[in-house]
Coordinates of C-alpha atoms in Angstrom, one line a residue:
X167 CA 136.1 111.0 130.3
X168 CA 136.7 107.3 130.8
X169 CA 136.8 106.2 134.4
X170 CA 134.2 108.7 135.6
X171 CA 131.0 107.2 137.0
X172 CA 127.9 109.0 136.0
X173 CA 124.5 108.4 137.6
X174 CA 121.9 108.1 134.9
X175 CA 118.8 110.2 135.7
X176 CA 115.6 108.2 136.1
X177 CA 113.4 108.9 133.1
X178 CA 112.0 107.0 130.1
X179 CA 112.9 103.4 129.3
X180 CA 112.3 102.6 125.7
X181 CA 111.6 99.0 124.4
X182 CA 112.3 97.8 120.9
X183 CA 111.2 94.4 119.7
X184 CA 113.0 92.0 117.4
X185 CA 110.6 89.2 116.4
X186 CA 111.2 86.7 113.6
X187 CA 113.9 86.7 111.0
X188 CA 116.2 89.7 111.0
X189 CA 116.2 91.5 107.7
X190 CA 116.4 95.0 106.3
X191 CA 113.1 96.1 107.9
X192 CA 114.3 95.0 111.3
X193 CA 117.6 96.7 110.9
X194 CA 115.9 100.0 109.9
X195 CA 113.5 99.8 112.8
X196 CA 116.2 99.2 115.4
X197 CA 118.7 101.7 114.1
X198 CA 116.1 104.4 113.8
X199 CA 114.8 103.5 117.3
X200 CA 118.3 104.0 118.8
X201 CA 118.7 107.3 117.0
X202 CA 115.4 108.6 118.2
X203 CA 116.2 107.5 121.8
X204 CA 119.3 109.6 121.7
X205 CA 117.4 112.6 120.5
X206 CA 114.6 112.1 123.1
X207 CA 117.2 111.7 126.0
X208 CA 116.0 108.2 126.8
X209 CA 117.7 106.6 129.9
X210 CA 117.9 103.0 128.7
X211 CA 116.9 101.0 125.6
X212 CA 115.6 97.5 126.1
X213 CA 116.0 95.3 123.0
X214 CA 113.6 92.4 123.5
X215 CA 114.4 89.5 121.2
X216 CA 112.9 86.3 119.9
X217 CA 114.6 85.5 116.6
X218 CA 115.9 82.4 114.7
X219 CA 118.6 84.6 113.1
X220 CA 118.7 86.5 109.9
X221 CA 120.8 88.2 107.3
X222 CA 124.5 89.1 108.1
X223 CA 124.3 92.6 106.6
X224 CA 121.2 93.5 108.7
X225 CA 122.7 92.0 111.8
X226 CA 125.8 94.1 111.4
X227 CA 123.8 97.3 110.9
X228 CA 122.0 96.7 114.2
X229 CA 125.3 95.9 116.0
X230 CA 126.9 99.1 114.6
X231 CA 123.9 101.1 115.9
X232 CA 124.3 99.5 119.3
X233 CA 128.0 100.1 119.5
X234 CA 127.6 103.8 118.5
X235 CA 124.7 104.4 120.8
X236 CA 125.3 106.9 123.7
X237 CA 122.3 105.3 125.4
X238 CA 122.8 102.0 127.2
X239 CA 121.2 99.1 125.3
X240 CA 120.0 96.1 127.2
X241 CA 119.5 92.9 125.2
X242 CA 116.7 90.8 126.7
X243 CA 115.6 87.4 125.3
X244 CA 112.0 87.1 126.3
X245 CA 109.2 86.0 126.9
X246 CA 109.7 82.5 128.1
X247 CA 110.2 80.1 125.2
X248 CA 112.0 82.6 123.1
X249 CA 115.5 82.3 121.6
X250 CA 118.3 84.4 120.3
X251 CA 119.8 82.1 117.7
X252 CA 122.4 82.8 115.1
X253 CA 122.4 86.6 114.4
X254 CA 120.5 87.1 117.7
X255 CA 123.5 85.7 119.6
X256 CA 125.8 88.3 118.0
X257 CA 123.4 91.1 118.8
X258 CA 123.1 90.0 122.4
X259 CA 126.8 90.0 122.8
X260 CA 127.0 93.5 121.4
X261 CA 124.5 94.9 124.0
X262 CA 125.9 96.8 127.0
X263 CA 124.0 94.4 129.2
X264 CA 122.6 91.0 128.3
X265 CA 119.6 89.3 130.0
X266 CA 117.4 86.3 129.4
X267 CA 114.1 85.1 130.7
X268 CA 113.8 81.5 132.1
X269 CA 113.2 78.8 129.5
X270 CA 115.0 80.7 126.7
X271 CA 118.1 79.8 124.8
X272 CA 120.8 81.3 122.6
X273 CA 123.6 80.1 120.4
X274 CA 123.9 78.2 117.1
X275 CA 125.8 81.2 115.6
X276 CA 127.5 79.4 112.8
X277 CA 127.1 81.5 109.7
X278 CA 125.2 79.9 106.8
X279 CA 127.3 79.9 103.8
X280 CA 126.2 82.4 101.1
X281 CA 126.0 81.2 97.6
X282 CA 125.8 77.4 98.1
X283 CA 124.7 74.6 100.3
X284 CA 128.1 73.1 101.2
X285 CA 128.3 72.3 104.8
X286 CA 130.4 74.3 107.2
X287 CA 133.2 72.5 109.0
X288 CA 131.2 71.4 112.0
X289 CA 128.5 70.0 109.7
X290 CA 130.8 67.7 107.9
X291 CA 129.9 63.9 108.1
X292 CA 132.2 61.9 110.4
X293 CA 133.6 60.0 107.4
X294 CA 134.6 63.2 105.7
X295 CA 136.3 64.4 108.9
X296 CA 138.3 61.2 109.1
X297 CA 139.2 61.5 105.5
X298 CA 140.4 65.1 106.1
X299 CA 142.7 63.8 108.9
X300 CA 144.3 61.2 106.6
X301 CA 144.8 63.8 103.8
X302 CA 148.2 65.4 103.1
X303 CA 148.3 68.5 105.4
X304 CA 150.3 70.2 102.7
X305 CA 147.6 69.7 100.2
X306 CA 146.2 73.1 99.0
X307 CA 142.6 73.8 100.1
X308 CA 139.8 73.6 97.6
X309 CA 137.9 76.8 96.8
X310 CA 134.9 75.5 98.9
X311 CA 137.1 74.7 101.9
X312 CA 138.8 78.1 101.6
X313 CA 135.5 79.9 101.4
X314 CA 134.2 77.9 104.5
X315 CA 137.3 78.8 106.5
X316 CA 137.1 82.4 105.4
X317 CA 133.4 82.8 106.5
X318 CA 133.9 80.9 109.8
X319 CA 137.1 82.7 110.7
X320 CA 135.5 86.1 110.1
X321 CA 132.6 85.2 112.3
X322 CA 134.9 83.9 115.1
X323 CA 136.9 87.1 115.1
X324 CA 133.7 89.3 115.0
X325 CA 131.9 87.6 117.9
X326 CA 135.2 87.4 120.0
X327 CA 135.7 91.1 119.6
X328 CA 132.2 91.7 120.9
X329 CA 132.7 89.4 123.8
X330 CA 136.0 91.1 124.8
X331 CA 134.4 94.5 124.5
X332 CA 131.7 93.6 126.9
X333 CA 133.8 91.4 129.2
X334 CA 131.9 88.2 128.5
X335 CA 132.8 84.6 127.8
X336 CA 134.7 84.8 124.5
X337 CA 135.7 81.1 124.4
X338 CA 132.1 80.0 124.4
X339 CA 131.2 82.6 121.8
X340 CA 133.8 81.0 119.5
X341 CA 132.2 77.6 120.2
X342 CA 128.8 79.0 119.2
X343 CA 130.3 79.8 115.8
X344 CA 132.5 76.7 115.2
X345 CA 130.4 74.1 116.9
X346 CA 126.9 75.7 116.8
X347 CA 126.9 75.4 120.6
X348 CA 123.7 76.5 122.5
X349 CA 122.9 77.4 126.1
X350 CA 119.9 77.8 128.2
X351 CA 119.4 80.9 130.3
X352 CA 120.7 79.3 133.5
X353 CA 123.8 77.9 131.7
X354 CA 124.5 81.2 130.0
X355 CA 124.4 83.0 133.3
X356 CA 126.8 80.5 134.9
X357 CA 129.3 80.8 132.0
X358 CA 129.3 84.6 132.0
X359 CA 127.6 84.8 128.6
X360 CA 124.8 87.0 130.0
X361 CA 124.6 89.3 132.9
X362 CA 121.3 88.4 134.5
X363 CA 118.1 86.4 134.4
X364 CA 114.7 88.2 134.7
X365 CA 111.3 86.5 134.7
X366 CA 109.6 89.4 133.0
X367 CA 110.0 93.0 132.0
X368 CA 109.2 94.5 135.4
X369 CA 111.7 92.2 137.0
X370 CA 114.3 93.2 134.5
X371 CA 113.7 96.9 135.2
X372 CA 114.1 96.3 138.9
X373 CA 117.3 94.2 138.3
X374 CA 118.9 96.9 136.1
X375 CA 118.7 99.5 138.9
X376 CA 122.2 100.2 140.2
X377 CA 124.1 98.3 137.6
X378 CA 127.1 99.8 136.0
X379 CA 127.7 99.9 132.2
X380 CA 130.7 101.1 130.4
X381 CA 129.9 103.8 127.8
X382 CA 132.2 105.9 125.6
X383 CA 132.2 108.8 128.1
X384 CA 132.8 106.6 131.1
X385 CA 130.9 104.3 133.5
X386 CA 127.2 104.9 133.9
X387 CA 125.2 103.7 136.9
X388 CA 121.6 102.9 135.9
X389 CA 118.8 104.4 137.9
X390 CA 115.5 102.7 136.7
X391 CA 113.4 103.1 139.8
X392 CA 110.1 104.8 138.9
X393 CA 111.1 105.0 135.2
X394 CA 108.3 104.9 132.6
X395 CA 108.5 102.2 130.0
X396 CA 107.6 103.0 126.4
X397 CA 107.1 100.3 123.7
X398 CA 108.0 101.5 120.3
X399 CA 105.8 99.9 117.7
X400 CA 107.1 99.6 114.1
X401 CA 106.0 102.6 112.0
X402 CA 104.6 102.5 108.5
X403 CA 108.0 102.7 106.9
X404 CA 109.1 99.6 108.8
X405 CA 105.9 97.7 107.9
X406 CA 106.3 98.8 104.2
X407 CA 109.9 97.5 104.2
X408 CA 108.9 94.3 105.9
X409 CA 106.3 93.6 103.2
X410 CA 108.3 94.5 100.1
X411 CA 111.5 92.8 101.4
X412 CA 109.6 89.5 101.8
X413 CA 111.3 87.5 99.0
X414 CA 108.0 86.1 97.7
X415 CA 106.4 89.6 97.6
X416 CA 109.5 91.2 95.9
X417 CA 109.5 88.3 93.4
X418 CA 105.8 88.8 92.7
X419 CA 106.2 92.6 92.2
X420 CA 109.1 92.0 89.8
X421 CA 106.9 89.8 87.6
X422 CA 104.0 92.2 87.7
X423 CA 106.4 95.0 86.6
X424 CA 107.8 93.0 83.7
X425 CA 104.5 91.7 82.5
X426 CA 103.0 95.2 82.8
X427 CA 105.7 96.7 80.6
X428 CA 105.4 93.9 78.0
X429 CA 101.6 94.4 77.8
X430 CA 102.2 98.2 77.4
X431 CA 104.7 97.7 74.6
X432 CA 102.5 95.1 72.9
X433 CA 99.3 97.2 73.0
X434 CA 100.0 100.9 73.6
X435 CA 96.9 102.8 74.7
X436 CA 95.7 104.0 78.0
X437 CA 99.0 103.3 79.7
X438 CA 97.7 101.4 82.8
X439 CA 100.0 98.5 82.1
X440 CA 103.0 100.8 81.8
X441 CA 102.2 102.8 84.9
X442 CA 101.4 99.8 87.2
X443 CA 104.3 97.9 85.7
X444 CA 106.8 100.7 86.2
X445 CA 105.8 101.3 89.8
X446 CA 105.9 97.6 90.7
X447 CA 109.2 97.1 88.9
X448 CA 110.9 100.0 90.7
X449 CA 109.6 98.8 94.1
X450 CA 110.9 95.3 93.4
X451 CA 114.3 96.5 92.3
X452 CA 114.6 98.6 95.5
X453 CA 113.6 95.5 97.6
X454 CA 116.0 93.2 95.7
X455 CA 119.0 95.4 96.3
X456 CA 118.4 95.1 100.0
X457 CA 118.2 91.3 99.8
X458 CA 121.0 88.8 99.0
X459 CA 120.2 87.8 95.5
X460 CA 122.1 86.0 92.7
X461 CA 122.4 88.3 89.7
X462 CA 123.1 85.4 87.4
X463 CA 119.8 83.8 88.6
X464 CA 118.0 87.2 88.0
X465 CA 119.4 87.3 84.5
X466 CA 118.2 83.7 83.9
X467 CA 114.7 84.7 85.0
X468 CA 114.7 87.7 82.7
X469 CA 115.9 85.5 79.8
X470 CA 113.0 83.1 80.5
X471 CA 110.4 85.9 80.6
X472 CA 111.9 87.4 77.4
X473 CA 111.7 84.0 75.6
X474 CA 108.1 83.5 76.7
X475 CA 107.2 87.0 75.5
X476 CA 109.0 86.3 72.2
X477 CA 106.8 83.3 71.8
X478 CA 103.8 85.6 71.7
X479 CA 105.3 87.9 69.1
X480 CA 107.1 85.5 66.9
X481 CA 105.5 82.1 67.5
X482 CA 107.9 79.1 67.3
X483 CA 105.2 76.5 68.1
X484 CA 106.3 76.2 71.8
X485 CA 110.1 76.0 71.4
X486 CA 110.9 79.5 72.8
X487 CA 108.1 79.3 75.3
X488 CA 109.1 75.9 76.7
X489 CA 112.8 77.0 77.0
X490 CA 111.6 80.2 78.7
X491 CA 109.6 78.3 81.3
X492 CA 112.5 76.1 82.2
X493 CA 114.9 79.1 82.5
X494 CA 112.3 81.0 84.5
X495 CA 111.8 78.2 87.0
X496 CA 115.6 77.5 87.5
X497 CA 116.4 81.2 87.9
X498 CA 113.5 81.7 90.4
X499 CA 114.8 78.8 92.6
X500 CA 118.3 80.2 92.5
X501 CA 117.3 83.8 93.0
X502 CA 117.8 84.2 96.7
X503 CA 121.5 83.6 97.4
X504 CA 121.1 82.5 101.0
X505 CA 119.7 79.6 103.1
X506 CA 118.7 81.8 106.0
X507 CA 115.2 80.8 107.2
X508 CA 112.5 83.2 106.1
X509 CA 114.5 84.6 103.2
X510 CA 113.8 82.0 100.5
X511 CA 111.1 82.2 97.8
X512 CA 108.4 79.6 98.6
X513 CA 108.5 76.9 95.9
X514 CA 104.7 76.8 95.6
X515 CA 104.8 80.5 94.6
X516 CA 107.4 79.8 91.9
X517 CA 105.5 76.8 90.5
X518 CA 102.2 78.8 90.6
X519 CA 103.6 81.7 88.7
X520 CA 105.4 79.4 86.2
X521 CA 102.0 77.6 85.6
X522 CA 100.3 81.0 85.0
X523 CA 103.0 82.0 82.5
X524 CA 102.7 78.7 80.8
X525 CA 98.9 79.0 80.7
X526 CA 99.2 82.4 79.1
X527 CA 101.6 81.1 76.5
X528 CA 99.3 78.1 75.7
X529 CA 96.4 80.5 75.2
X530 CA 98.4 82.7 72.9
X531 CA 99.6 79.7 70.8
X532 CA 96.0 78.4 70.6
X533 CA 94.7 81.7 69.3
X534 CA 97.5 81.9 66.8
X535 CA 96.7 78.3 65.5
X536 CA 93.0 79.2 65.2
X537 CA 93.8 82.3 63.3
X538 CA 95.9 80.3 60.8
X539 CA 93.0 77.8 60.2
X540 CA 90.4 80.5 59.5
X541 CA 89.8 81.4 55.9
X542 CA 90.8 84.9 54.7
X543 CA 88.0 87.5 54.8
X544 CA 89.9 90.5 53.4
X545 CA 92.5 91.3 50.8
X546 CA 92.8 91.0 47.1
X547 CA 93.2 87.2 47.2
X548 CA 89.6 86.8 48.5
X549 CA 88.2 88.4 45.3
X550 CA 89.1 85.4 43.1
X551 CA 85.9 83.5 42.2
X552 CA 83.5 86.2 43.3
X553 CA 80.9 87.9 41.1
X554 CA 81.0 91.6 40.2
X555 CA 78.7 93.9 38.3
X556 CA 79.7 96.2 35.4
X557 CA 79.0 99.8 36.2
X558 CA 80.9 101.5 33.4
X559 CA 81.8 99.7 30.1
X560 CA 84.5 102.3 29.4
X561 CA 86.8 102.0 26.4
X562 CA 88.9 98.9 26.8
X563 CA 88.9 99.0 30.6
X564 CA 85.5 98.7 32.1
X565 CA 84.7 99.4 35.8
X566 CA 83.2 96.8 38.0
X567 CA 81.7 96.9 41.5
X568 CA 82.7 94.2 43.9
X569 CA 82.3 94.2 47.7
X570 CA 81.5 97.8 47.7
X571 CA 84.6 98.8 45.8
X572 CA 85.2 99.9 42.2
X573 CA 87.9 98.0 40.3
X574 CA 89.2 98.2 36.7
X575 CA 88.6 95.0 34.8
X576 CA 89.9 93.3 31.8
X577 CA 87.7 90.9 29.8
X578 CA 88.1 89.2 26.4
X579 CA 84.5 89.9 25.4
X580 CA 82.4 93.1 25.2
X581 CA 80.8 94.2 28.5
X582 CA 77.7 96.4 29.0
X583 CA 76.3 98.1 32.1
X584 CA 74.6 95.6 34.4
X585 CA 76.5 92.6 33.1
X586 CA 77.7 90.1 35.8
X587 CA 81.2 88.9 35.6
X588 CA 83.3 86.4 37.6
X589 CA 86.8 87.3 38.8
X590 CA 89.4 84.9 37.6
X591 CA 92.6 86.6 38.6
X592 CA 93.9 89.7 40.3
X593 CA 96.8 91.4 38.5
X594 CA 97.9 94.3 40.6
X595 CA 95.0 96.8 40.5
X596 CA 93.2 95.2 37.6
X597 CA 90.8 92.2 37.7
X598 CA 90.8 89.6 35.0
X599 CA 87.1 88.7 34.6
X600 CA 84.9 86.5 32.5
X601 CA 81.4 87.4 31.5
X602 CA 78.7 85.2 33.1
X603 CA 76.6 83.3 30.5

């Protein structure tokens, strides 16, 4: 019941680490770690962070896991020189206790607008701000302004609710969203943004002893003296998710899958192209549904690939292929619908794969042009002008041997066995021939 103080038994302290951009793999690792800690009766979870931020959906999954956890979660920005920026600030506010190492910082929690590069309110140039002041206050907001306000207001309410839940400085939390404010560890402690400063993990464990945290079933007094510390390393599942949800890797797998299927449809046989392509395509689609992508950009990419493939099947002397390359590059650049660091496809990767696709298309066109210039070596049209030998004079329709085949022939003169004749014309299955003098 609420209001009852419980003494947590000294036991195992479990540490989870958030390093780098926060994405689907990090969210899966943290939420699973919290669930396992509950099952293993862990006394305290320490969430050590050094992150520039990450995806909003992944951040909210982590925060939901923390809020639902029956085990106290301590957010700790460490080691020295680390930061909990953007999404990391929200997560730190959600933890039951917040700590930082010296020479660390947090803040800059303004959400990056999804689906565009328009600046958020605090990023507007001064001239624009002055112009806004002079504008008619009754003027209806543009769609961009309305979207900016919606995103910022939602973020303000979210971080304020977390600050009020944990009894921390809610006003500064709002400033971190609206003004991208930042604080050092010392400043954060003075302003009641965090609960304590600890030089390292042993100092943190010592400082946690005897502190009271509010849980769903009441107040818990932490007992960390003599507790064992376990570092939970990311498992194979987390590492696999981390690899495939890298935008460049997911992009590469998508292309391998599409090209593999095109190759299989063009030249059915062993099935290696279809098998590899299907596997890569399914993995890429799974990764993309976890990432913030633009489906219109994905459609533009697929259109470009389809046009380049059509160039190989129905050559248009580069028209389809050139348009396909342009559509492919534009769609690739627009594919990731976010400006969060670490979740953009590297431009060199896009250009390299576009160059490879263009190279394949040029090779195909070159082969097609060569084949057009080559003389025909088979078919009935190649028989005109060639010599044949009479093998059966017959009665009106002699038989001649040419290129190892027997043909019926028609000649104005009389033919005998062994005579040589020249083909003048092919009329269906009959050769018009003329006897060699």
